[in-house]
Backbone as ProteinMPNN parsed JSONL, in Angstrom:
{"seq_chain_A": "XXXXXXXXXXXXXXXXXXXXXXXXXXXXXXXXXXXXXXXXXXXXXXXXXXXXXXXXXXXXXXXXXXXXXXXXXXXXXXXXXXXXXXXXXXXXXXXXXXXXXX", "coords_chain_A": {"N_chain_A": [[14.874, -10.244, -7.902], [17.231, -10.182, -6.111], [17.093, -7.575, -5.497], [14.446, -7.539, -4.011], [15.563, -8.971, -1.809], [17.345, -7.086, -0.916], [16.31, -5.34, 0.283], [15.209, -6.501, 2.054], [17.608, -7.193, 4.007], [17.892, -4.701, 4.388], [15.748, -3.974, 5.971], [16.217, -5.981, 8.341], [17.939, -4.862, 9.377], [17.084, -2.654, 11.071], [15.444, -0.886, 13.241], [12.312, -1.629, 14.619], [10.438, 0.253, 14.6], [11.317, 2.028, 12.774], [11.54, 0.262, 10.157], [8.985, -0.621, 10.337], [8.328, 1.954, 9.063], [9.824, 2.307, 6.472], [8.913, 0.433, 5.653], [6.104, 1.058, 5.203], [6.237, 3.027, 3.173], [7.987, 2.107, 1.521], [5.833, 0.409, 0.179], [3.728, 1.755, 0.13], [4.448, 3.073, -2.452], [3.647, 1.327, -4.512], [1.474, 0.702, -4.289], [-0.022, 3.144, -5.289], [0.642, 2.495, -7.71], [-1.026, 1.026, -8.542], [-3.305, 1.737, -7.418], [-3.861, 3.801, -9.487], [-3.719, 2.838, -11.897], [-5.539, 0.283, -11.813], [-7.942, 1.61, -10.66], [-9.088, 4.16, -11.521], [-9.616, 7.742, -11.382], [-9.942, 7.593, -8.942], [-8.997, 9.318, -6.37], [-5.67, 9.345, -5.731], [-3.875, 10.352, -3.618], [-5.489, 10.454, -1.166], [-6.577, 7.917, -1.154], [-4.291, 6.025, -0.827], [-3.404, 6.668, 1.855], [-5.822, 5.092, 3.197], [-6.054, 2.632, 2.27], [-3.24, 1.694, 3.278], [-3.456, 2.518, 5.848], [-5.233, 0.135, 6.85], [-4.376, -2.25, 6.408], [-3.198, -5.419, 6.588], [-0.19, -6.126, 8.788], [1.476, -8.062, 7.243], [0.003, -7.859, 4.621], [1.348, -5.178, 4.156], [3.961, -5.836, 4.093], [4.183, -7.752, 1.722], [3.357, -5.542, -0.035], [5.306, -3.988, 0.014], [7.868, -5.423, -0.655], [7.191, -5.931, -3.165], [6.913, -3.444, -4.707], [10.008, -3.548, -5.13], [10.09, -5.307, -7.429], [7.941, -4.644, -9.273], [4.239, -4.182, -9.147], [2.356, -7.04, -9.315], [0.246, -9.43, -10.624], [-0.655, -10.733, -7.993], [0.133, -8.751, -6.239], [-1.945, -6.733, -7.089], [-4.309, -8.403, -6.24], [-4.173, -8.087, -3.898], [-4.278, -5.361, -3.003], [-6.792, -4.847, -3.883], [-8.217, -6.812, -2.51], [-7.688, -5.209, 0.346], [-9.298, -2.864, -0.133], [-11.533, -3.821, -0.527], [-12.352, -4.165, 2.397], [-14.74, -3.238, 4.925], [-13.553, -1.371, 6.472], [-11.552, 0.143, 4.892], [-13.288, 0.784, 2.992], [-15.432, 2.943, 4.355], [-13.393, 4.561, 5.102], [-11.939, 5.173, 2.501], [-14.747, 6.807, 1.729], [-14.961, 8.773, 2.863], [-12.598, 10.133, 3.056], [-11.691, 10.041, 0.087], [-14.231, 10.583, -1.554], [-15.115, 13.283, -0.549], [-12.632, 14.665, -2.073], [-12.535, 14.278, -4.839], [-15.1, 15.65, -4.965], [-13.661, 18.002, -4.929]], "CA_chain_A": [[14.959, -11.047, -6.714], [18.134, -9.557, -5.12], [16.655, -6.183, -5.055], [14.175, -7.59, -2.758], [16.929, -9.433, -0.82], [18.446, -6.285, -0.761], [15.329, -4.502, 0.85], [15.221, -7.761, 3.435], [18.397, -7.077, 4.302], [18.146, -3.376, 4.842], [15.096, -3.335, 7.047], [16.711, -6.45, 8.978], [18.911, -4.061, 10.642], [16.566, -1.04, 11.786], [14.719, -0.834, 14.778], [11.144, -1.734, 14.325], [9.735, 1.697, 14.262], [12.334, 2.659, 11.294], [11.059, -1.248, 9.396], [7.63, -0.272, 9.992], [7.951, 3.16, 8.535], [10.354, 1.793, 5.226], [7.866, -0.876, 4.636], [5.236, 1.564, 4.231], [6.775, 3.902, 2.088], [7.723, 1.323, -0.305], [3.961, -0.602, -0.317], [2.882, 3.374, -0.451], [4.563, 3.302, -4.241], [3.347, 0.016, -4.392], [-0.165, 0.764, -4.044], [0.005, 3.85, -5.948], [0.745, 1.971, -9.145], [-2.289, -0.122, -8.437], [-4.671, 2.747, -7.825], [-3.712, 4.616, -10.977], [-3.972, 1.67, -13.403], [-6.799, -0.251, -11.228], [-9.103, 2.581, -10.172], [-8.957, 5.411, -12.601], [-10.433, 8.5, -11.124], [-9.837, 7.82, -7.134], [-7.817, 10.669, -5.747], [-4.581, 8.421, -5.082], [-3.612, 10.304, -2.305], [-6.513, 9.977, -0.05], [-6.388, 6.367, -1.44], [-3.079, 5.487, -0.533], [-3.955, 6.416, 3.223], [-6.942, 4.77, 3.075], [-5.474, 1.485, 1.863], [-2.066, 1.635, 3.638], [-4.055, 2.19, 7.137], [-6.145, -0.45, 6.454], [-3.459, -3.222, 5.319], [-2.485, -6.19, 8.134], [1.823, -6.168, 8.838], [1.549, -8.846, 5.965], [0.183, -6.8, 3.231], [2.514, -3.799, 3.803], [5.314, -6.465, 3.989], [4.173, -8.069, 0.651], [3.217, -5.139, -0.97], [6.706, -3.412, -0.164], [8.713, -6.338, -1.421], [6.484, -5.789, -4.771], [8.052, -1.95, -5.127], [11.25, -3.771, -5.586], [10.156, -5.912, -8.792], [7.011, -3.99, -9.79], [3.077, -4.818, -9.108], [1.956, -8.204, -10.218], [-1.472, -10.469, -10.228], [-0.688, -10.787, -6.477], [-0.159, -7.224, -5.633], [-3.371, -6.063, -7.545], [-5.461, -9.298, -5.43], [-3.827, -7.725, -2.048], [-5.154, -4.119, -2.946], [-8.616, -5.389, -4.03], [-8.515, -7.384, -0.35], [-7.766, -3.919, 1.254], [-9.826, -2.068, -0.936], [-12.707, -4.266, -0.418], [-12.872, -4.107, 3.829], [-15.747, -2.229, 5.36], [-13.084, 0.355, 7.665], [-11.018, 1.064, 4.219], [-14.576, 1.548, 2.294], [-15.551, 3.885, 5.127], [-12.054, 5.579, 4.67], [-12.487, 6.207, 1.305], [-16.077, 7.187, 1.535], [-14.847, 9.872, 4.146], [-11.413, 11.055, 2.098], [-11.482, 10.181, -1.2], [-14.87, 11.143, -2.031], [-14.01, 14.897, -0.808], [-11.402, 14.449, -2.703], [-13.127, 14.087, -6.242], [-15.71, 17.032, -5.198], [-13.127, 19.721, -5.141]], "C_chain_A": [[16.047, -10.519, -5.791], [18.044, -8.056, -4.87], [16.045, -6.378, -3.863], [14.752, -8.213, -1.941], [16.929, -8.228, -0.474], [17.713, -5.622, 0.715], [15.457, -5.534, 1.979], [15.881, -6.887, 4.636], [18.764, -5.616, 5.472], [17.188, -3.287, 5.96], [15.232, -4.352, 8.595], [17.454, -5.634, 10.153], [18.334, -2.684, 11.049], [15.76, -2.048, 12.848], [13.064, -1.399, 13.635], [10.232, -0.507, 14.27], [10.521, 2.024, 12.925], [11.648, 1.215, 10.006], [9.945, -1.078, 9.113], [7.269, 1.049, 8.897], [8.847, 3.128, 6.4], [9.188, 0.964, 4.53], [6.734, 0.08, 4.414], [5.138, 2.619, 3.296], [6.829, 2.972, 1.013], [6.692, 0.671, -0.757], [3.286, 0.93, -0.269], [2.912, 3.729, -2.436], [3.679, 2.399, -4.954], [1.9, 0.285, -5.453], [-0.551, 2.597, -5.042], [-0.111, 3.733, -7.165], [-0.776, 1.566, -9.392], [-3.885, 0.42, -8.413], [-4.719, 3.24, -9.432], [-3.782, 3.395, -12.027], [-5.363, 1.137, -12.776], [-7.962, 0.935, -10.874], [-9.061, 4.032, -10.386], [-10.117, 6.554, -12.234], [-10.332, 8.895, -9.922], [-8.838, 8.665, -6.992], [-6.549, 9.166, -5.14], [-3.883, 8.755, -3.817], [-4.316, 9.908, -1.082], [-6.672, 8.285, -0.294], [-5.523, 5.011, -0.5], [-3.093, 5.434, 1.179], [-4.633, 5.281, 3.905], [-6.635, 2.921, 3.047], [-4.074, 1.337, 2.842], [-2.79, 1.507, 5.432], [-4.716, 1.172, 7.642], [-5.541, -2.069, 6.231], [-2.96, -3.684, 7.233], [-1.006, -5.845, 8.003], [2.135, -6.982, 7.354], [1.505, -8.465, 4.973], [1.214, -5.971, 3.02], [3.455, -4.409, 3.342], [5.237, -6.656, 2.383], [4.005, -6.935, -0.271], [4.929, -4.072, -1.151], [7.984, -4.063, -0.406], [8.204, -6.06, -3.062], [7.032, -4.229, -5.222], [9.367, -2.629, -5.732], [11.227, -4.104, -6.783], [8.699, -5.508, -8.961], [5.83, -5.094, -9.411], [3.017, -5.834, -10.074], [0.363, -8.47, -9.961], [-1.293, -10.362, -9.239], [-1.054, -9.534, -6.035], [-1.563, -6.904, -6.167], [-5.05, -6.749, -6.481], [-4.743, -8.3, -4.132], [-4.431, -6.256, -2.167], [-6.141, -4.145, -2.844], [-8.545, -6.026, -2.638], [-8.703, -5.784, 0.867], [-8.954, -3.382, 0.692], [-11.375, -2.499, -0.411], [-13.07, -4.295, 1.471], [-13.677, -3.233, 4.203], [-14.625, -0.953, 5.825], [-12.466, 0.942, 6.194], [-12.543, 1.444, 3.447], [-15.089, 2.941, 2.637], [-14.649, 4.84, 4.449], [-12.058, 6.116, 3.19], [-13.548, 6.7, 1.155], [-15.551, 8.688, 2.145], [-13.483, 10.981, 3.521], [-11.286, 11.466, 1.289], [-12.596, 11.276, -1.886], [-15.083, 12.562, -2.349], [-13.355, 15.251, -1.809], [-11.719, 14.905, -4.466], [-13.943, 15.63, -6.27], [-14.837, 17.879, -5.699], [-12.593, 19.929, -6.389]], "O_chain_A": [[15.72, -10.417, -4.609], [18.819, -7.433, -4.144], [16.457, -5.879, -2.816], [14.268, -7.898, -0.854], [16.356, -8.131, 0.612], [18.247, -5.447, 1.81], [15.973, -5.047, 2.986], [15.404, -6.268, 5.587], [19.367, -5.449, 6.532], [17.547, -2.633, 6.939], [14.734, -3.996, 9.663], [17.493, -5.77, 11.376], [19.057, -1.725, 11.321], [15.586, -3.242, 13.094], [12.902, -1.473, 12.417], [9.144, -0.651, 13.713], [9.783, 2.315, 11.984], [11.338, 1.643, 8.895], [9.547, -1.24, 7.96], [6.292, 1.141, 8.154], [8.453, 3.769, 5.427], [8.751, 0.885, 3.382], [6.27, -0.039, 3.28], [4.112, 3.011, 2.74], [6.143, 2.903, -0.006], [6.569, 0.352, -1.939], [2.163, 1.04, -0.762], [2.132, 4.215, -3.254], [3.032, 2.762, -5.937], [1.539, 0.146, -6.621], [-1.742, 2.822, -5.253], [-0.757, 4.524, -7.853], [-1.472, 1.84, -10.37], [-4.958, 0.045, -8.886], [-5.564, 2.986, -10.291], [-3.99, 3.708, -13.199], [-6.37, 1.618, -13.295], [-9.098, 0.491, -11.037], [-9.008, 4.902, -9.517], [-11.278, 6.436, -12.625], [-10.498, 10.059, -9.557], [-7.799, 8.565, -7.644], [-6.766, 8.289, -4.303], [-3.395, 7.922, -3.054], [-3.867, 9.204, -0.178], [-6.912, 7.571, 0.679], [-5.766, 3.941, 0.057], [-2.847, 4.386, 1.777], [-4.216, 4.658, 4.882], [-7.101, 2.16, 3.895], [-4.162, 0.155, 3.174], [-2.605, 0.498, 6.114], [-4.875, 1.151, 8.862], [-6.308, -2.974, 5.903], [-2.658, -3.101, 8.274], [-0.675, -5.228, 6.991], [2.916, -6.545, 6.509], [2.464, -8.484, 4.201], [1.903, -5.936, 2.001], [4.018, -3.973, 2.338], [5.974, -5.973, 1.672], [4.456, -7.148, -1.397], [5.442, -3.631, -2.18], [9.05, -3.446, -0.386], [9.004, -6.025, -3.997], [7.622, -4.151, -6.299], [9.756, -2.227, -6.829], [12.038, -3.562, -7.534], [8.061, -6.507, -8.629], [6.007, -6.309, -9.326], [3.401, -5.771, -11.242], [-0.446, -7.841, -9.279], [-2.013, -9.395, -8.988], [-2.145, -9.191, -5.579], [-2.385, -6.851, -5.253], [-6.115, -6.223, -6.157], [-5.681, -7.875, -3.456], [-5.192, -5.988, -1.237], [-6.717, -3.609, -1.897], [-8.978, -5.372, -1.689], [-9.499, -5.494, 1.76], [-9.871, -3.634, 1.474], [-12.212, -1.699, 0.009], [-14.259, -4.482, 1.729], [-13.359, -2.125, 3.77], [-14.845, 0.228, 5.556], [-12.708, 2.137, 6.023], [-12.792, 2.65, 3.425], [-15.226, 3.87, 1.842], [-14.921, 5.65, 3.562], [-12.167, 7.293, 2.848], [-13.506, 7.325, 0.095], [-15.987, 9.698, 1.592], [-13.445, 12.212, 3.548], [-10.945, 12.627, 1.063], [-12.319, 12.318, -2.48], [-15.204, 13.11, -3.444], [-13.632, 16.29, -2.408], [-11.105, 15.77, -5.092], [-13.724, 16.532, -7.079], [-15.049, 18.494, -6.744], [-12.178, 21.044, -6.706]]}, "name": "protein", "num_of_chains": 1, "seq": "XXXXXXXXXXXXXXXXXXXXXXXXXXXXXXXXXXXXXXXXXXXXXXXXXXXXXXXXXXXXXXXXXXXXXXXXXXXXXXXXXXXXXXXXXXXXXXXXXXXXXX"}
């Protein structure tokens, strides 16, 4: 809990371009965990795009508070929400799949 304080705290005081770009670095690890245990096989990088582009201000927020104290039941429902939208489907249809050919 005071880790993610901590994280609060820290992106409290950046600019909003620097807040935006922290929060999706840490919901990038986030969501990384979540591929690799949840969806065994998907290229995680093209994933992580795919999902991270795809994700309202809310998700990123929640899922980059969840980096601090590791994926839970929540985080895994907020991936599956991304995961499941027609534009990220697309997006992985268009990245990932590549991805697997090579």
């Amino acid at each position: 809990m005071r880790a993610a304080l901590g994280l609060l705290l820290v992106l409290a005081a950046c600019s909003p371009q620097t807040q935006d770009q922290i929060a999706r670095q840490a919901a990038k690890s986030t969501v990384a965990r979540v591929v690799a245990d949840k969806y065994p096989g998907l290229p995680v990088e093209p994933a992580l795009d795919c999902v991270i582009d795809n994700a309202s201000s809310t998700q990123i927020y929640a899922l980059a508070a969840d980096s601090v104290t590791g994926p839970t039941a929540s985080t895994v429902e907020v991936v599956s929400d991304i995961v499941s939208k027609p534009e990220t489907l697309t997006c992985l249809a268009a990245e990932g799949l590549p991805a697997l050919i090579r």
